[in-house]
Protein backbone atom coordinates (compact mmCIF):
# COMPACT_ATOMS: atom_id res chain seq x y z
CA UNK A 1 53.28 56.94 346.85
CA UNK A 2 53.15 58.71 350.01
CA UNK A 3 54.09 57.24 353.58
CA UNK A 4 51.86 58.46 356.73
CA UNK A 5 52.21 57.65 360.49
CA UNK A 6 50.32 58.17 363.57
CA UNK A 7 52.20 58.71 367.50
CA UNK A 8 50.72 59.17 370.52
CA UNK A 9 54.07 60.94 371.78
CA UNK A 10 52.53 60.98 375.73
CA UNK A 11 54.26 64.69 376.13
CA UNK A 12 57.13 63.61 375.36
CA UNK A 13 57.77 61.62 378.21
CA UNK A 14 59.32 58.26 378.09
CA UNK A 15 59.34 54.89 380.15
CA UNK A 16 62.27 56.27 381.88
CA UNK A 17 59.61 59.36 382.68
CA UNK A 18 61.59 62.00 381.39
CA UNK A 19 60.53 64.10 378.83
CA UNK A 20 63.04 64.05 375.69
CA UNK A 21 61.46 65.64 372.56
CA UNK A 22 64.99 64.98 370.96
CA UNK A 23 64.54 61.37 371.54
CA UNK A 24 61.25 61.61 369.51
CA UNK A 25 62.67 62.92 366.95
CA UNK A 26 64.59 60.28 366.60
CA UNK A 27 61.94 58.13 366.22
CA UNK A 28 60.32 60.17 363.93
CA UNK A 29 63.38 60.20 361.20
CA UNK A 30 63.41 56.44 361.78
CA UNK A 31 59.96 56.09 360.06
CA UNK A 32 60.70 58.83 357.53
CA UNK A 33 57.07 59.42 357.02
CA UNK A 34 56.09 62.75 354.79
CA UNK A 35 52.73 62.85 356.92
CA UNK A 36 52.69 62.32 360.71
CA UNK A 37 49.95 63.01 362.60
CA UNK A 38 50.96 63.40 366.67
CA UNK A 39 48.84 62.77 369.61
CA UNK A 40 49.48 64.74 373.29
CA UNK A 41 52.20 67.14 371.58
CA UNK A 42 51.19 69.59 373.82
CA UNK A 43 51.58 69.32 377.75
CA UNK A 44 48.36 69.76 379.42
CA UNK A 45 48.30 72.47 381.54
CA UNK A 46 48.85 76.39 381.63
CA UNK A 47 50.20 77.54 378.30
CA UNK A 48 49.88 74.30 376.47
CA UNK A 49 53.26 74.44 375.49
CA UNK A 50 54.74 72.47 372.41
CA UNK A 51 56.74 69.53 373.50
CA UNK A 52 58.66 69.33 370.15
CA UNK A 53 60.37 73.05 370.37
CA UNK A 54 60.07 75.09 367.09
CA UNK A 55 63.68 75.55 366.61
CA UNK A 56 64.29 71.46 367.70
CA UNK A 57 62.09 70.69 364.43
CA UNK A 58 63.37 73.46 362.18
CA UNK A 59 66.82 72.78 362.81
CA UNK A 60 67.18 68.95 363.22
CA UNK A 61 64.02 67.19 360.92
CA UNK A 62 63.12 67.93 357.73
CA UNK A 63 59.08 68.61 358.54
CA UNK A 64 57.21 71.57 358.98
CA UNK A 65 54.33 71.80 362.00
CA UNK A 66 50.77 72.99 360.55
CA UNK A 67 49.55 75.71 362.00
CA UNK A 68 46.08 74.77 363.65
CA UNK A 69 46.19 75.87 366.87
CA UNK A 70 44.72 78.60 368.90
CA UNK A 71 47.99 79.20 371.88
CA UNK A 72 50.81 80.62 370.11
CA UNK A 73 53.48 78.28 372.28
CA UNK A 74 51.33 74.75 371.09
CA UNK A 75 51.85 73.25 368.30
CA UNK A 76 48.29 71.49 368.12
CA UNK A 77 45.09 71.65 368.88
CA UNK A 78 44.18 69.93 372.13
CA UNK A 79 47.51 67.94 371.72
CA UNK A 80 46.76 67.17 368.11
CA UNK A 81 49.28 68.13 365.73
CA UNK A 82 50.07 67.70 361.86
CA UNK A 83 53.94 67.09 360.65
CA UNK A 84 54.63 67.79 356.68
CA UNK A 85 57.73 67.84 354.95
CA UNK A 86 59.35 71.31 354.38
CA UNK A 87 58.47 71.28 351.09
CA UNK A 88 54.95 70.61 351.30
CA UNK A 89 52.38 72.89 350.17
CA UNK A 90 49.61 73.39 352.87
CA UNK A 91 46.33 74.42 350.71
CA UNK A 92 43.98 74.34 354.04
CA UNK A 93 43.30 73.60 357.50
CA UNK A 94 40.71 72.94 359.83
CA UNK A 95 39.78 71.94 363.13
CA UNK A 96 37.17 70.18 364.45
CA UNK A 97 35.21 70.19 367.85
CA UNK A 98 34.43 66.90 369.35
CA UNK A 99 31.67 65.97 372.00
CA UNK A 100 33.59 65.41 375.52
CA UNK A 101 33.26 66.28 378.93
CA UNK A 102 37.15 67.18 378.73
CA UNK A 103 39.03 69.21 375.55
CA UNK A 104 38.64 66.70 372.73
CA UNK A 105 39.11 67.82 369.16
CA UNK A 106 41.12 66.33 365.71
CA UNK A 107 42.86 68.62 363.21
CA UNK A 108 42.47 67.93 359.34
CA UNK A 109 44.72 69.55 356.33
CA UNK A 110 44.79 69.50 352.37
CA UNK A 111 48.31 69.30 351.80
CA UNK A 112 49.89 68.73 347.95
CA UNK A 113 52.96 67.28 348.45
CA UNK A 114 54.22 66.98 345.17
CA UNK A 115 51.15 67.07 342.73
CA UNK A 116 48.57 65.18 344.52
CA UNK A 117 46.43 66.57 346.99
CA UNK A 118 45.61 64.28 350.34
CA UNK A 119 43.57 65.09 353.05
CA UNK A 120 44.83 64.29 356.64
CA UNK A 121 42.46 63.52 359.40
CA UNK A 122 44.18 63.18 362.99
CA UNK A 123 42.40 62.61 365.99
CA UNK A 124 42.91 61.84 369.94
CA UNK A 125 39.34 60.00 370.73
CA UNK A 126 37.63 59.67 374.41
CA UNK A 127 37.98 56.78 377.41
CA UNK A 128 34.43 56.51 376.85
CA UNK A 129 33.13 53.62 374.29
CA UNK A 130 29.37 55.87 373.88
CA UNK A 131 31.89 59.52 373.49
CA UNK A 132 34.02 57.77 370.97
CA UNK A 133 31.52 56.66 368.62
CA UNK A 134 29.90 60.70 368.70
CA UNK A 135 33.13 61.58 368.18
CA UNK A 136 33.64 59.66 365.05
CA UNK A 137 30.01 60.46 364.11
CA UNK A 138 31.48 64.42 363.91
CA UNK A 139 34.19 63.80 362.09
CA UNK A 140 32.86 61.94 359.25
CA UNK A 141 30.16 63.96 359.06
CA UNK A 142 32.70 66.95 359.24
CA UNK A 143 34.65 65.22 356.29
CA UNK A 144 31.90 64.36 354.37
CA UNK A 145 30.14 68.08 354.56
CA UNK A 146 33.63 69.60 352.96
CA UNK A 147 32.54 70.18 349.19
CA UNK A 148 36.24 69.40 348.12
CA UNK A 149 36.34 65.73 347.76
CA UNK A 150 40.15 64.59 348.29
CA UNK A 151 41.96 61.33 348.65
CA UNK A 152 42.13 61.07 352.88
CA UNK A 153 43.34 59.35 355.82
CA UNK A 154 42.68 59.90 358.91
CA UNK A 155 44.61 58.33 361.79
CA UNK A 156 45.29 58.96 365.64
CA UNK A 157 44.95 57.47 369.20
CA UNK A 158 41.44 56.04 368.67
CA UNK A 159 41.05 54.09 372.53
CA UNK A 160 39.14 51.58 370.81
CA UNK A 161 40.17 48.49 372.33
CA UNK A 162 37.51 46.06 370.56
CA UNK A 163 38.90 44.61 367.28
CA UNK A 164 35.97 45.30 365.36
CA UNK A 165 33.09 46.95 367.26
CA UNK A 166 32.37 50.54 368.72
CA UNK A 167 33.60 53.44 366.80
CA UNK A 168 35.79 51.24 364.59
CA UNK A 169 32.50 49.78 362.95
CA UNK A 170 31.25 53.19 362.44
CA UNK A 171 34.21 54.27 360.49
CA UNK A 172 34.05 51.18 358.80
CA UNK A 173 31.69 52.49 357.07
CA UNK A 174 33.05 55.10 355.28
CA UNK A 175 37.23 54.16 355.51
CA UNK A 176 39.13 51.03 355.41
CA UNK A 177 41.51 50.26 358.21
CA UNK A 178 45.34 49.43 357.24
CA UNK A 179 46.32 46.22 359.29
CA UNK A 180 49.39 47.84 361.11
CA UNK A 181 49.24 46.04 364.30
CA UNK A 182 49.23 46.28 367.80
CA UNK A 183 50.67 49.67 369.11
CA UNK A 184 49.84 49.53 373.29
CA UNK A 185 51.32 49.54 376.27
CA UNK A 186 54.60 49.59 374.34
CA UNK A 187 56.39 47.19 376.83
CA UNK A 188 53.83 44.38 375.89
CA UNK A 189 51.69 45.61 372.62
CA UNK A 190 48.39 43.48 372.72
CA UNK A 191 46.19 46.66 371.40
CA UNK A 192 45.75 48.49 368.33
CA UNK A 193 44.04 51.47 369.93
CA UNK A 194 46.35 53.75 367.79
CA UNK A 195 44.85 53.23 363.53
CA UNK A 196 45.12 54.43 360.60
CA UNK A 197 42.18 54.53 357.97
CA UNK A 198 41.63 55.78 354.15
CA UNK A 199 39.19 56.39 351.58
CA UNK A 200 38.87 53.84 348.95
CA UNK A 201 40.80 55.75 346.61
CA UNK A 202 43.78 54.92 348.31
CA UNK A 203 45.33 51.38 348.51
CA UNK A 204 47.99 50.17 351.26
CA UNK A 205 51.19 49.00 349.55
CA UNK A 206 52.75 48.80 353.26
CA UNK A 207 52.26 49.32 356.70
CA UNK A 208 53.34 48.31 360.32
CA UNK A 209 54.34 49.55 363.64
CA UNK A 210 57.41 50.65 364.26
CA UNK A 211 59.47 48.80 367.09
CA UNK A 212 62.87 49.97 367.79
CA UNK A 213 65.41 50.34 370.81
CA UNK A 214 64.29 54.45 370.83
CA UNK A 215 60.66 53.89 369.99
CA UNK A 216 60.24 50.84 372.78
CA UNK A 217 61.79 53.67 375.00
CA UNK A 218 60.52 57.35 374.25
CA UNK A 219 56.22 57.17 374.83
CA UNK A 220 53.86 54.47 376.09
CA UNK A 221 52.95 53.90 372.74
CA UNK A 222 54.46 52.90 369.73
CA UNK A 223 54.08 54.94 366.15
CA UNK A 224 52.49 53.16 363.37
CA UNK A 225 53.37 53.88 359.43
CA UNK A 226 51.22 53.39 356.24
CA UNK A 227 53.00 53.67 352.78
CA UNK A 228 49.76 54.43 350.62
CA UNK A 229 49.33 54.87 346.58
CA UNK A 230 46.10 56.14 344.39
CA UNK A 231 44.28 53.28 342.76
């Protein structure tokens, strides 16, 4: 069994706009997940710096950042980042460039934590319905062209807000969606833009989003969770 989530942390900044990376922290040892995949955990200009400081999530979480940047202050690459636990055992990483008119990419890792190897696919997709649905195009042919087959998810900020159409049916595909729910704006959820999806090697046990006092406070989104098991 292994539990995933996906949060578009929006730089840390909250619905009171300040920017409290302690505050998602909190939300992040709410969900307890031992795979998180962050969205906009870098700010956006100049250095790119990480909005989560190193020390903040060495000394105060029990997860480990993946290193798959290219700026040695960021944590991601353009605002995507990976979150293991300590423990974990990072066997490789890669990044992936996405067609945009603006920085777009996703990050992807093979990461054994505890015997079984997953693969971890997170991404920050375009505004644009015709971008988005190149940019899945890349990354499933990206996945797909890796000769190491794994078990994977891949999750993120997808902007997709049709239910079923646009770059959802072209991941369809290849990946089945877990049903979390609706994750935007978090003062009145009505969209699932934010998704998690797996091969079908995996099977959802659980899954949701997560709704508390901190979380309905510390980003404009709110993090979804997946508990997920080999068949």
């Amino acid at each position: 069994m292994i539990k995933v989530a996906s949060y578009n942390i929006h730089k840390g900044i909250g619905l009171d706009r300040r920017r409290d990376p302690r505050r998602i922290l909190d939300v992040l040892c709410e969900i307890d997940a031992d795979i998180i995949a962050l969205q906009e955990a870098d700010r956006r200009f100049g250095p790119r710096l990480c909005v989560i400081d190193p020390h903040l999530l060495a000394e105060h979480s029990p997860w480990k950042a993946i290193a798959v940047g290219d700026r040695p202050a960021s944590m991601g690459w353009h605002g995507n980042a990976l979150l293991v636990r300590k423990e974990a055992r990072v066997i490789a990483t890669n990044v992936i460039h996405l067609p945009a008119l603006e920085p777009r990419g996703a990050v992807s890792a093979d990461i054994d934590s505890g015997g079984a190897v997953v693969r971890v696919v997170g991404m920050h997709l375009d505004l644009s319905g015709l971008r988005r649905r190149r940019q899945a195009h890349s990354i499933v042919t990206h996945v797909q062209a890796d000769g190491a087959r794994h078990p994977t998810v891949m999750m993120g900020d997808l902007n997709e807000w049709s239910a079923h159409a646009g770059c959802l049916r072209d991941f369809a595909h290849h990946f089945r969606f877990a049903a979390t729910g609706p994750s935007f704006h978090v003062r009145r959820p009505v969209a699932a833009l934010d998704r998690i999806m797996h091969t079908p090697d995996l099977r959802v046990v659980d899954c949701g989003v997560h709704s508390s006092a901190i979380s309905r406070r510390a980003s404009d989104h709110l993090p979804i969770w997946a508990e997920l098991e080999s068949h």
